[in-house]
Tab-separated table of N, CA and C in Angstrom:
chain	number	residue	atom	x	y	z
A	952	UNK	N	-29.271	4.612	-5.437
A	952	UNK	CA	-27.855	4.808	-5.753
A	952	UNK	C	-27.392	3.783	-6.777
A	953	UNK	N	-27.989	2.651	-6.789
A	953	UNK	CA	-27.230	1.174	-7.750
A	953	UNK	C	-26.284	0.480	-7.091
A	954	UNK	N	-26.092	-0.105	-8.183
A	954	UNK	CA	-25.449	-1.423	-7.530
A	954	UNK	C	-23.636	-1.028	-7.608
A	955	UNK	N	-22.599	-1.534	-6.644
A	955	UNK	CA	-21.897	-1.188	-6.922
A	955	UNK	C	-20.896	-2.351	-7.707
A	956	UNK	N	-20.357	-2.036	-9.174
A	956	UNK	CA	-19.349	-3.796	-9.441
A	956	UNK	C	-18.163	-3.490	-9.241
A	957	UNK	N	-17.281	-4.483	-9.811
A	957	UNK	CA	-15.927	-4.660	-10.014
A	957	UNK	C	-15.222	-3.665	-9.018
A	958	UNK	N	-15.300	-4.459	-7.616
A	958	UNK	CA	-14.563	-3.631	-6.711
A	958	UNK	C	-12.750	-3.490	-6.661
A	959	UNK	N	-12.359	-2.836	-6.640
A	959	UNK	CA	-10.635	-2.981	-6.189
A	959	UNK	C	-10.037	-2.249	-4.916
A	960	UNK	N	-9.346	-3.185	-4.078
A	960	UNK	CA	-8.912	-2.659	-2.646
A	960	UNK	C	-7.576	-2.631	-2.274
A	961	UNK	N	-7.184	-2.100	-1.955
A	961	UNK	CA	-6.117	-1.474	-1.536
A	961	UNK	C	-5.557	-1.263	0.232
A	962	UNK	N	-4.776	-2.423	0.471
A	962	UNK	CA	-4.438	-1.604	2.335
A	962	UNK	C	-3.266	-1.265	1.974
A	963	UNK	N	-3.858	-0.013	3.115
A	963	UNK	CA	-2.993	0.985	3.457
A	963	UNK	C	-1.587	0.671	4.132
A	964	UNK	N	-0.505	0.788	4.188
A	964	UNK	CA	-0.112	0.527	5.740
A	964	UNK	C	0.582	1.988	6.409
A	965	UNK	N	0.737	2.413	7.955
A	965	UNK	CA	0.806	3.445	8.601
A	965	UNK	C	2.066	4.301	8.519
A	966	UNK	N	1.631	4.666	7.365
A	966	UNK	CA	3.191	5.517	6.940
A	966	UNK	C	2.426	6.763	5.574
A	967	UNK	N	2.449	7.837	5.645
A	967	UNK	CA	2.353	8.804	4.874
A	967	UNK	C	3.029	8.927	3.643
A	968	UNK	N	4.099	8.125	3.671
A	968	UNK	CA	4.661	8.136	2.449
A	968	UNK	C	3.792	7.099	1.583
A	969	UNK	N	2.629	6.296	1.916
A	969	UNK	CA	2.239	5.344	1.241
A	969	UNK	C	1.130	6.241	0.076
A	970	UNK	N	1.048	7.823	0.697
A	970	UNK	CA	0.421	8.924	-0.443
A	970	UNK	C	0.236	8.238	-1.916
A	971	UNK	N	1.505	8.199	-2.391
A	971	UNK	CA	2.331	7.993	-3.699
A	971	UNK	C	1.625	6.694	-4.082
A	972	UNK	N	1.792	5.578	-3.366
A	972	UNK	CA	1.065	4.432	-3.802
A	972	UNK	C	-0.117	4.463	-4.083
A	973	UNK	N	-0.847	5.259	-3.426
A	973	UNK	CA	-2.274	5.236	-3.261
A	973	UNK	C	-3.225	5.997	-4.373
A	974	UNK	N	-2.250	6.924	-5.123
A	974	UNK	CA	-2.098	7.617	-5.809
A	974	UNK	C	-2.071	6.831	-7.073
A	975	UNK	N	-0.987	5.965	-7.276
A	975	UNK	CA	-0.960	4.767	-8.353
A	975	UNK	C	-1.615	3.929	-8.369
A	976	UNK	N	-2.621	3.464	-7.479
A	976	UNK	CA	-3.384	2.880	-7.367
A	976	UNK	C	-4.500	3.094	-8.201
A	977	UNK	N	-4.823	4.174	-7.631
A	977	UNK	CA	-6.485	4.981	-8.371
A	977	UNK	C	-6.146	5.277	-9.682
A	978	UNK	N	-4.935	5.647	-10.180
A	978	UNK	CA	-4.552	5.988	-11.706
A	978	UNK	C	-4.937	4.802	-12.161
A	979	UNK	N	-4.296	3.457	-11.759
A	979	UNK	CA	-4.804	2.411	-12.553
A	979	UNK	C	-5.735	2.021	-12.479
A	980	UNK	N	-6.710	2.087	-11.503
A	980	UNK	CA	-8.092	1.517	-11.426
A	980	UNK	C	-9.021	2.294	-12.464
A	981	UNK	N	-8.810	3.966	-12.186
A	981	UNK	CA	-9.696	4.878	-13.560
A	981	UNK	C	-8.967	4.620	-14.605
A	982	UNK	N	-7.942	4.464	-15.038
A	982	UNK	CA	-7.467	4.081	-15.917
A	982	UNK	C	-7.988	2.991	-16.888
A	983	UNK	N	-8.189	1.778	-16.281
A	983	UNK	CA	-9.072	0.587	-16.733
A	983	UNK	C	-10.402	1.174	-16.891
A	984	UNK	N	-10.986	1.973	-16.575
A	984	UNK	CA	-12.672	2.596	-16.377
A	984	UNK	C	-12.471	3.648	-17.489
A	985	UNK	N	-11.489	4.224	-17.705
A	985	UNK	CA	-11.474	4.759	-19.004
A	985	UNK	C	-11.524	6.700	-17.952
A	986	UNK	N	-11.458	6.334	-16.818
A	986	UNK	CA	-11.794	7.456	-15.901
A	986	UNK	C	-10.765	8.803	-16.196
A	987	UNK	N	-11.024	10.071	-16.094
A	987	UNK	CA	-10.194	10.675	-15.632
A	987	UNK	C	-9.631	10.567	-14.070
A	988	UNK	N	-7.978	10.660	-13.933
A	988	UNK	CA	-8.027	10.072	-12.582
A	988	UNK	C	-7.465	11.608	-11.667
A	989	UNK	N	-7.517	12.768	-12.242
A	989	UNK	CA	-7.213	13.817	-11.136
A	989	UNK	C	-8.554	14.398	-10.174
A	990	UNK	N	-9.659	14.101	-9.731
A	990	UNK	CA	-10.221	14.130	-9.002
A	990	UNK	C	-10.170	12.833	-8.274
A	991	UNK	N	-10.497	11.623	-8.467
A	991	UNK	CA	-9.846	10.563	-7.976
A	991	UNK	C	-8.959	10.702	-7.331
A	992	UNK	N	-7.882	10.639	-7.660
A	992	UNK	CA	-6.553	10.926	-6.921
A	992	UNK	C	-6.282	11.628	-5.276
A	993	UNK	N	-7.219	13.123	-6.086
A	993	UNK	CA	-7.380	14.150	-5.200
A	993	UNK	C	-7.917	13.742	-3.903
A	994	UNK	N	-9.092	13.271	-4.181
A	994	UNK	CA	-10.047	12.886	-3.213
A	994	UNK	C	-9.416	11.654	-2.456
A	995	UNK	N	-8.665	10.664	-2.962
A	995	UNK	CA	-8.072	9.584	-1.885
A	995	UNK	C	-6.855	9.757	-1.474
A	996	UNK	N	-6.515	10.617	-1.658
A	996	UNK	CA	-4.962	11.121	-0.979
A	996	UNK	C	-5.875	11.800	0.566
A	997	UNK	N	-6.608	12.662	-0.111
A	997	UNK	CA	-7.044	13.339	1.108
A	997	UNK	C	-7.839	12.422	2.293
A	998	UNK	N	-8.315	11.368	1.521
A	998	UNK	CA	-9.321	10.123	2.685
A	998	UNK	C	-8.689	9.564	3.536
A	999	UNK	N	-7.526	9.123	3.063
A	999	UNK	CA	-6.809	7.932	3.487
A	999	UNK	C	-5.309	8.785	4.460
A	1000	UNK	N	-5.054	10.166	3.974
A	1000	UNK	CA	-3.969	10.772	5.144
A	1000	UNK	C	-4.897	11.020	6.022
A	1001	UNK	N	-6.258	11.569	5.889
A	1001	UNK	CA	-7.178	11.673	7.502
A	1001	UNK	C	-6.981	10.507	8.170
A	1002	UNK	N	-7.079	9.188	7.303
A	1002	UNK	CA	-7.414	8.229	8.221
A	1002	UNK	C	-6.199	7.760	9.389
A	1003	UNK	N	-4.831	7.981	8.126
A	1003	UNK	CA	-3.898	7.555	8.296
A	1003	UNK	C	-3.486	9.049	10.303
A	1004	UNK	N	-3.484	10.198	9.703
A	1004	UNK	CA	-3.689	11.230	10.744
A	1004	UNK	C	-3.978	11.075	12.067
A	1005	UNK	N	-5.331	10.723	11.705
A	1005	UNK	CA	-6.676	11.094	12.794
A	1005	UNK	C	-6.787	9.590	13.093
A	1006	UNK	N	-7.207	8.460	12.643
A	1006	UNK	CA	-8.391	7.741	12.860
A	1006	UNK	C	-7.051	6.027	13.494
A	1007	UNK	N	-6.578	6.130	13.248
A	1007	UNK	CA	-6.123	4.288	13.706
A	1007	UNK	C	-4.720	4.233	14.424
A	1008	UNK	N	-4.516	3.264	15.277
A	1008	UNK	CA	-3.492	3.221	16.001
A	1008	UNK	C	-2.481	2.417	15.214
A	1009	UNK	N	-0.945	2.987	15.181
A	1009	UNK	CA	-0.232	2.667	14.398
A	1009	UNK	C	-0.035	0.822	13.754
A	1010	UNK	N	-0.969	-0.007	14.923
A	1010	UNK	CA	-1.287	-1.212	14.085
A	1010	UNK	C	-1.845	-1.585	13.315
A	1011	UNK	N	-2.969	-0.829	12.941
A	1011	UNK	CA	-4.328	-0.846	12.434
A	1011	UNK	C	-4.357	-0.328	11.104
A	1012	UNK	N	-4.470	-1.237	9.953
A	1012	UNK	CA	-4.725	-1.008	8.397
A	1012	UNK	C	-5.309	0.057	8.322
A	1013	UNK	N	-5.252	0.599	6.961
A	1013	UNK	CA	-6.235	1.335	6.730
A	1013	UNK	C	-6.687	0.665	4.866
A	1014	UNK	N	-7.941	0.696	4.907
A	1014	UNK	CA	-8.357	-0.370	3.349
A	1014	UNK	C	-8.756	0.839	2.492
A	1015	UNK	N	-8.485	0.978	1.617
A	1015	UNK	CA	-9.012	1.487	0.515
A	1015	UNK	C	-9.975	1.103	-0.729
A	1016	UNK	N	-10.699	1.456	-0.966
A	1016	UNK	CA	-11.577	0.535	-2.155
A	1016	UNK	C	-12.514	1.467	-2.877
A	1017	UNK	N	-12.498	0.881	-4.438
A	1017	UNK	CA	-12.831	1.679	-5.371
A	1017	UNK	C	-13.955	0.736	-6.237
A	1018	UNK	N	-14.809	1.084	-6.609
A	1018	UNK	CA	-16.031	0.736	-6.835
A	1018	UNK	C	-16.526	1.420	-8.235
A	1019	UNK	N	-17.072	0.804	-8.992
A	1019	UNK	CA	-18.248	1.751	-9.590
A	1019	UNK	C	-19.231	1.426	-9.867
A	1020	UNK	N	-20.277	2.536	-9.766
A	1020	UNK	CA	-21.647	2.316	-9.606
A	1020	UNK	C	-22.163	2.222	-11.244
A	1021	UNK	N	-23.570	1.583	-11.332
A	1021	UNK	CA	-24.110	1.171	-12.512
A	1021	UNK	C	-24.692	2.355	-13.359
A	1022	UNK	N	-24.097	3.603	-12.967
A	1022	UNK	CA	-24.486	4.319	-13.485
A	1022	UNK	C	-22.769	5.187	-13.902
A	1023	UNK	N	-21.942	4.420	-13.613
A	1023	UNK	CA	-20.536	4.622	-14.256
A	1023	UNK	C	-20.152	5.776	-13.517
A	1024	UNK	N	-20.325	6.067	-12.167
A	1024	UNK	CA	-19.507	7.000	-11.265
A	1024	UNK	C	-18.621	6.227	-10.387
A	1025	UNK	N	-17.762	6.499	-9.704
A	1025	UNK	CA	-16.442	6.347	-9.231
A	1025	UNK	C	-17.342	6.334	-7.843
A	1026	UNK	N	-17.381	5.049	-6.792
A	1026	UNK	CA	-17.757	4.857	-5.662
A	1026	UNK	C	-16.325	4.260	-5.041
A	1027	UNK	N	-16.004	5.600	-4.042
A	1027	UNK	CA	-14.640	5.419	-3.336
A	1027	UNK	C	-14.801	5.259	-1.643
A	1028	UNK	N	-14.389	4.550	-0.948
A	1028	UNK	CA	-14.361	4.482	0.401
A	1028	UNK	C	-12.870	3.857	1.272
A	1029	UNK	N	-12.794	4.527	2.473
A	1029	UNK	CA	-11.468	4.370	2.951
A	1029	UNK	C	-12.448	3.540	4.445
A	1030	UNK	N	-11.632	2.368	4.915
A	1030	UNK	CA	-12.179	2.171	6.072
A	1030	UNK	C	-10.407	2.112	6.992
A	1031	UNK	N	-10.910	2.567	8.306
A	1031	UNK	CA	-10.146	2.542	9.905
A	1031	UNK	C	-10.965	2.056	10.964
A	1032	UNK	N	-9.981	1.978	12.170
A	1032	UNK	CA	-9.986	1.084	13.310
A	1032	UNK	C	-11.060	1.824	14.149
A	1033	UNK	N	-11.114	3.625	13.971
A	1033	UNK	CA	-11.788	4.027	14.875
A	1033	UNK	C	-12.622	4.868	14.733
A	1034	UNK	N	-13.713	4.925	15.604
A	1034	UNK	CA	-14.912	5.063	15.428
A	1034	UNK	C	-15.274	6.458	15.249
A	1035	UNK	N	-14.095	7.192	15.566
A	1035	UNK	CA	-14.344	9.063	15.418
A	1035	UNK	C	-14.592	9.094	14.376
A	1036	UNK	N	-15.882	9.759	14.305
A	1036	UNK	CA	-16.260	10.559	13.027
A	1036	UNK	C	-15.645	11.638	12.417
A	1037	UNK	N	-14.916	11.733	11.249
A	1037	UNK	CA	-14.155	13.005	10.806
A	1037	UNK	C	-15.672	13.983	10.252
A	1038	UNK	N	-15.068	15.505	10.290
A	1038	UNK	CA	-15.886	16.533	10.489
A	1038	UNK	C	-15.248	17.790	9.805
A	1039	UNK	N	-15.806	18.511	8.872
A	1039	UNK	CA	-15.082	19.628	8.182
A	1039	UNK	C	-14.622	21.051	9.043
A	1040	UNK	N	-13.752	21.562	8.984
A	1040	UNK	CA	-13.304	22.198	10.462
A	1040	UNK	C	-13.686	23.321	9.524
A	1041	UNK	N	-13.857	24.901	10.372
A	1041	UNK	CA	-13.576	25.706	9.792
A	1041	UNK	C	-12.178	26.247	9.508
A	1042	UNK	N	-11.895	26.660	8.195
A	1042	UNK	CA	-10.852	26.751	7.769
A	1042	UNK	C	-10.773	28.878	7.564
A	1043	UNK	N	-9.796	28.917	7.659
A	1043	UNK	CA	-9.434	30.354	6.923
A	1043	UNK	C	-8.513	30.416	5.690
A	1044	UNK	N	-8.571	31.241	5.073
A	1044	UNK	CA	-7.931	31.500	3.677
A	1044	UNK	C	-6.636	30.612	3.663
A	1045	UNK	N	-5.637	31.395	4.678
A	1045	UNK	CA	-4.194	30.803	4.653
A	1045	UNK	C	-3.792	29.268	5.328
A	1046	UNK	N	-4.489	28.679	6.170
A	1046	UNK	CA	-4.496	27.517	6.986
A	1046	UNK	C	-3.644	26.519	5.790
A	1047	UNK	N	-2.685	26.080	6.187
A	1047	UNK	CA	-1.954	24.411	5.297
A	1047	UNK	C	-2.840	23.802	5.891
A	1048	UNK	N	-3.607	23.223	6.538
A	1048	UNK	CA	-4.091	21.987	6.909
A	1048	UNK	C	-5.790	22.082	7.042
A	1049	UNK	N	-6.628	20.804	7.227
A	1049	UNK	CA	-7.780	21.336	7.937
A	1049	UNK	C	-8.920	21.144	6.540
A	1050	UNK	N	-8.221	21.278	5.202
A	1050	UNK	CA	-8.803	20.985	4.308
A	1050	UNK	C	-9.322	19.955	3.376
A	1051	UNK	N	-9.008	19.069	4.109
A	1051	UNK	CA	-9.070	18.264	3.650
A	1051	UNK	C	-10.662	17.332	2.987
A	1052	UNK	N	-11.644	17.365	4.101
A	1052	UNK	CA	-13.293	17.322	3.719
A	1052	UNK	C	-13.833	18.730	2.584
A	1053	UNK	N	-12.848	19.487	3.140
A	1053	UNK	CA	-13.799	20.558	2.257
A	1053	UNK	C	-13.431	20.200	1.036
A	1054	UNK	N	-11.877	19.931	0.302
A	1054	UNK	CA	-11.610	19.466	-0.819
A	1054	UNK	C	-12.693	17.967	-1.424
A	1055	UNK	N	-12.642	17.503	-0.260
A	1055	UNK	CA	-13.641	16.072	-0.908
A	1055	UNK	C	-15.170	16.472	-1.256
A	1056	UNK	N	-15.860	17.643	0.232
A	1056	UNK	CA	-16.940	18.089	-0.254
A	1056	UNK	C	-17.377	19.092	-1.733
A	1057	UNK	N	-16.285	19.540	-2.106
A	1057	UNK	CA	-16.224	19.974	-3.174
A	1057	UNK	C	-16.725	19.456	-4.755
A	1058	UNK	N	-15.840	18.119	-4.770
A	1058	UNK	CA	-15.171	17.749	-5.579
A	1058	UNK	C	-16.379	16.454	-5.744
A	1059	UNK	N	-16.831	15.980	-4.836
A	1059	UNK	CA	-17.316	14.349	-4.988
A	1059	UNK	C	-19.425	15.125	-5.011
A	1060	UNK	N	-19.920	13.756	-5.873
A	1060	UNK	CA	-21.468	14.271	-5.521
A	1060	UNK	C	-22.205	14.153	-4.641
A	1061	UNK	N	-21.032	13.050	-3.595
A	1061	UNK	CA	-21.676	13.028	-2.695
A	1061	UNK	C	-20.684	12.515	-1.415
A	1062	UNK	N	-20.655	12.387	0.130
A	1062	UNK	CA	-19.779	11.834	0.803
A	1062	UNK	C	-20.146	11.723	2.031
A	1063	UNK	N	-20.165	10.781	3.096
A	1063	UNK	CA	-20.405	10.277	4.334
A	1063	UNK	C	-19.309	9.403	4.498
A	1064	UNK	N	-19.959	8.763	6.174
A	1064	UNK	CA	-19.786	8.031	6.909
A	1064	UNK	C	-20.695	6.892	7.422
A	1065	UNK	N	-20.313	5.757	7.388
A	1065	UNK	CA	-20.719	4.802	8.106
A	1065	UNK	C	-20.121	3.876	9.153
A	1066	UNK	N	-20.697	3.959	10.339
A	1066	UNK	CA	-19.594	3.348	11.508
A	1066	UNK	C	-19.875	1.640	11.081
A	1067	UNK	N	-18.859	1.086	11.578
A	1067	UNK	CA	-18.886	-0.638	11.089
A	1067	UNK	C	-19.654	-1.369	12.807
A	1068	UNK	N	-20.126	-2.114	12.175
A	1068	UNK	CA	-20.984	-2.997	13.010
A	1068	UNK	C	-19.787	-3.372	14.311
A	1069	UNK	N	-20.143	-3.387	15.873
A	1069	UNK	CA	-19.522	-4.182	16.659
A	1069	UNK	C	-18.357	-3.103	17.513
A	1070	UNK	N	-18.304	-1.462	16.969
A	1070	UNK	CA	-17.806	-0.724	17.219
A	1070	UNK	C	-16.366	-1.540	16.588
A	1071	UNK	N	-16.372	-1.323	15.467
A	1071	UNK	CA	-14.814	-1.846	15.231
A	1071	UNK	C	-14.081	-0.711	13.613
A	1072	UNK	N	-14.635	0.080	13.686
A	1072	UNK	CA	-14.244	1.335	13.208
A	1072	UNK	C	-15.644	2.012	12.062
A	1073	UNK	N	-14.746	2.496	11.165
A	1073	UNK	CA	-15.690	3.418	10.243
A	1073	UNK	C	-15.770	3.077	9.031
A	1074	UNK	N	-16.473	3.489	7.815
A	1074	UNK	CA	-16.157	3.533	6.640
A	1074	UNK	C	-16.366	5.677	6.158
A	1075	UNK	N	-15.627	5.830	5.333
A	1075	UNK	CA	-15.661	7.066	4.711
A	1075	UNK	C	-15.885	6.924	3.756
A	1076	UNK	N	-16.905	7.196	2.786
A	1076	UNK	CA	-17.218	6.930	1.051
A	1076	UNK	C	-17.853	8.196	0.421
A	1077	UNK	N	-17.249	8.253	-0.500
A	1077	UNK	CA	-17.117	9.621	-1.468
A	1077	UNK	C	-18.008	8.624	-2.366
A	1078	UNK	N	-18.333	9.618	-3.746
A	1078	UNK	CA	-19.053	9.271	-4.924
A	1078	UNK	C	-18.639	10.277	-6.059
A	1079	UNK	N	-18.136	10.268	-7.427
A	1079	UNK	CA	-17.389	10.763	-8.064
A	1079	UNK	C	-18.012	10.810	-9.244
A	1080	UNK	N	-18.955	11.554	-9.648
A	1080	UNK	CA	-19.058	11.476	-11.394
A	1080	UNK	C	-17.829	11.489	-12.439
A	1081	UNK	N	-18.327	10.572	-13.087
A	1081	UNK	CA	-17.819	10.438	-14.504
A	1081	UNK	C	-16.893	11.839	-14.992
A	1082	UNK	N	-15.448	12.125	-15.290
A	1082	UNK	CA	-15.745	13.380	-15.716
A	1082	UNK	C	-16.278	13.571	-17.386
């Protein structure tokens, strides 16, 4: 995979409206990378409301961090408090919700999970070619 440099991180805090920030965030980070940032975008809006959703109790950060690999792709990961593994649901045509992995599986070249040492939550990391 390579090495990953010049990391930039971002916490979250437990509020949905923090979308928007998170959003400005990644604009400026691809921005400096020379990146296009609407897959970017896409993909961490959708990481970070799962996390924000599903994964941590309203005390509990959620970190964001953006990476790129030495081969100049966009290495993105969201970490939370808890250890549930998120999972792509089946979706039907009309569903508002539920889509959220499938949009990331789409879109990124690649994407997992890694639980953090000590049972003290997860990491979620996407991988983003260059566009």
């Amino acid at each position: 995979m390579g090495q990953v440099a010049a990391e930039s991180e971002m916490v979250v805090k437990q509020d949905l409206r923090v979308v928007a920030e998170v959003r400005r965030f990644v604009r400026l980070v691809t921005g400096q990378w020379g990146m296009d940032d609407f897959v970017p975008c896409l993909v961490a809006s959708e990481l970070v409301t799962n996390a924000i959703q599903y994964a941590s109790a309203s005390d509990d950060d959620v970190t964001l961090r953006l990476g790129r690999t030495d081969e100049g792709a966009l290495w993105m990961e969201v970490q939370d408090a808890t250890c549930d593994l998120p999972h792509m649901l089946d979706i039907d045509a009309i569903s508002e919700t539920g889509r959220g992995l499938f949009i990331v599986d789409q879109f990124c070249r690649c994407w997992g999970v890694r639980p953090l040492a000590g049972d003290v939550g997860k990491v979620v990391f996407a991988v983003i070619d260059p566009a």
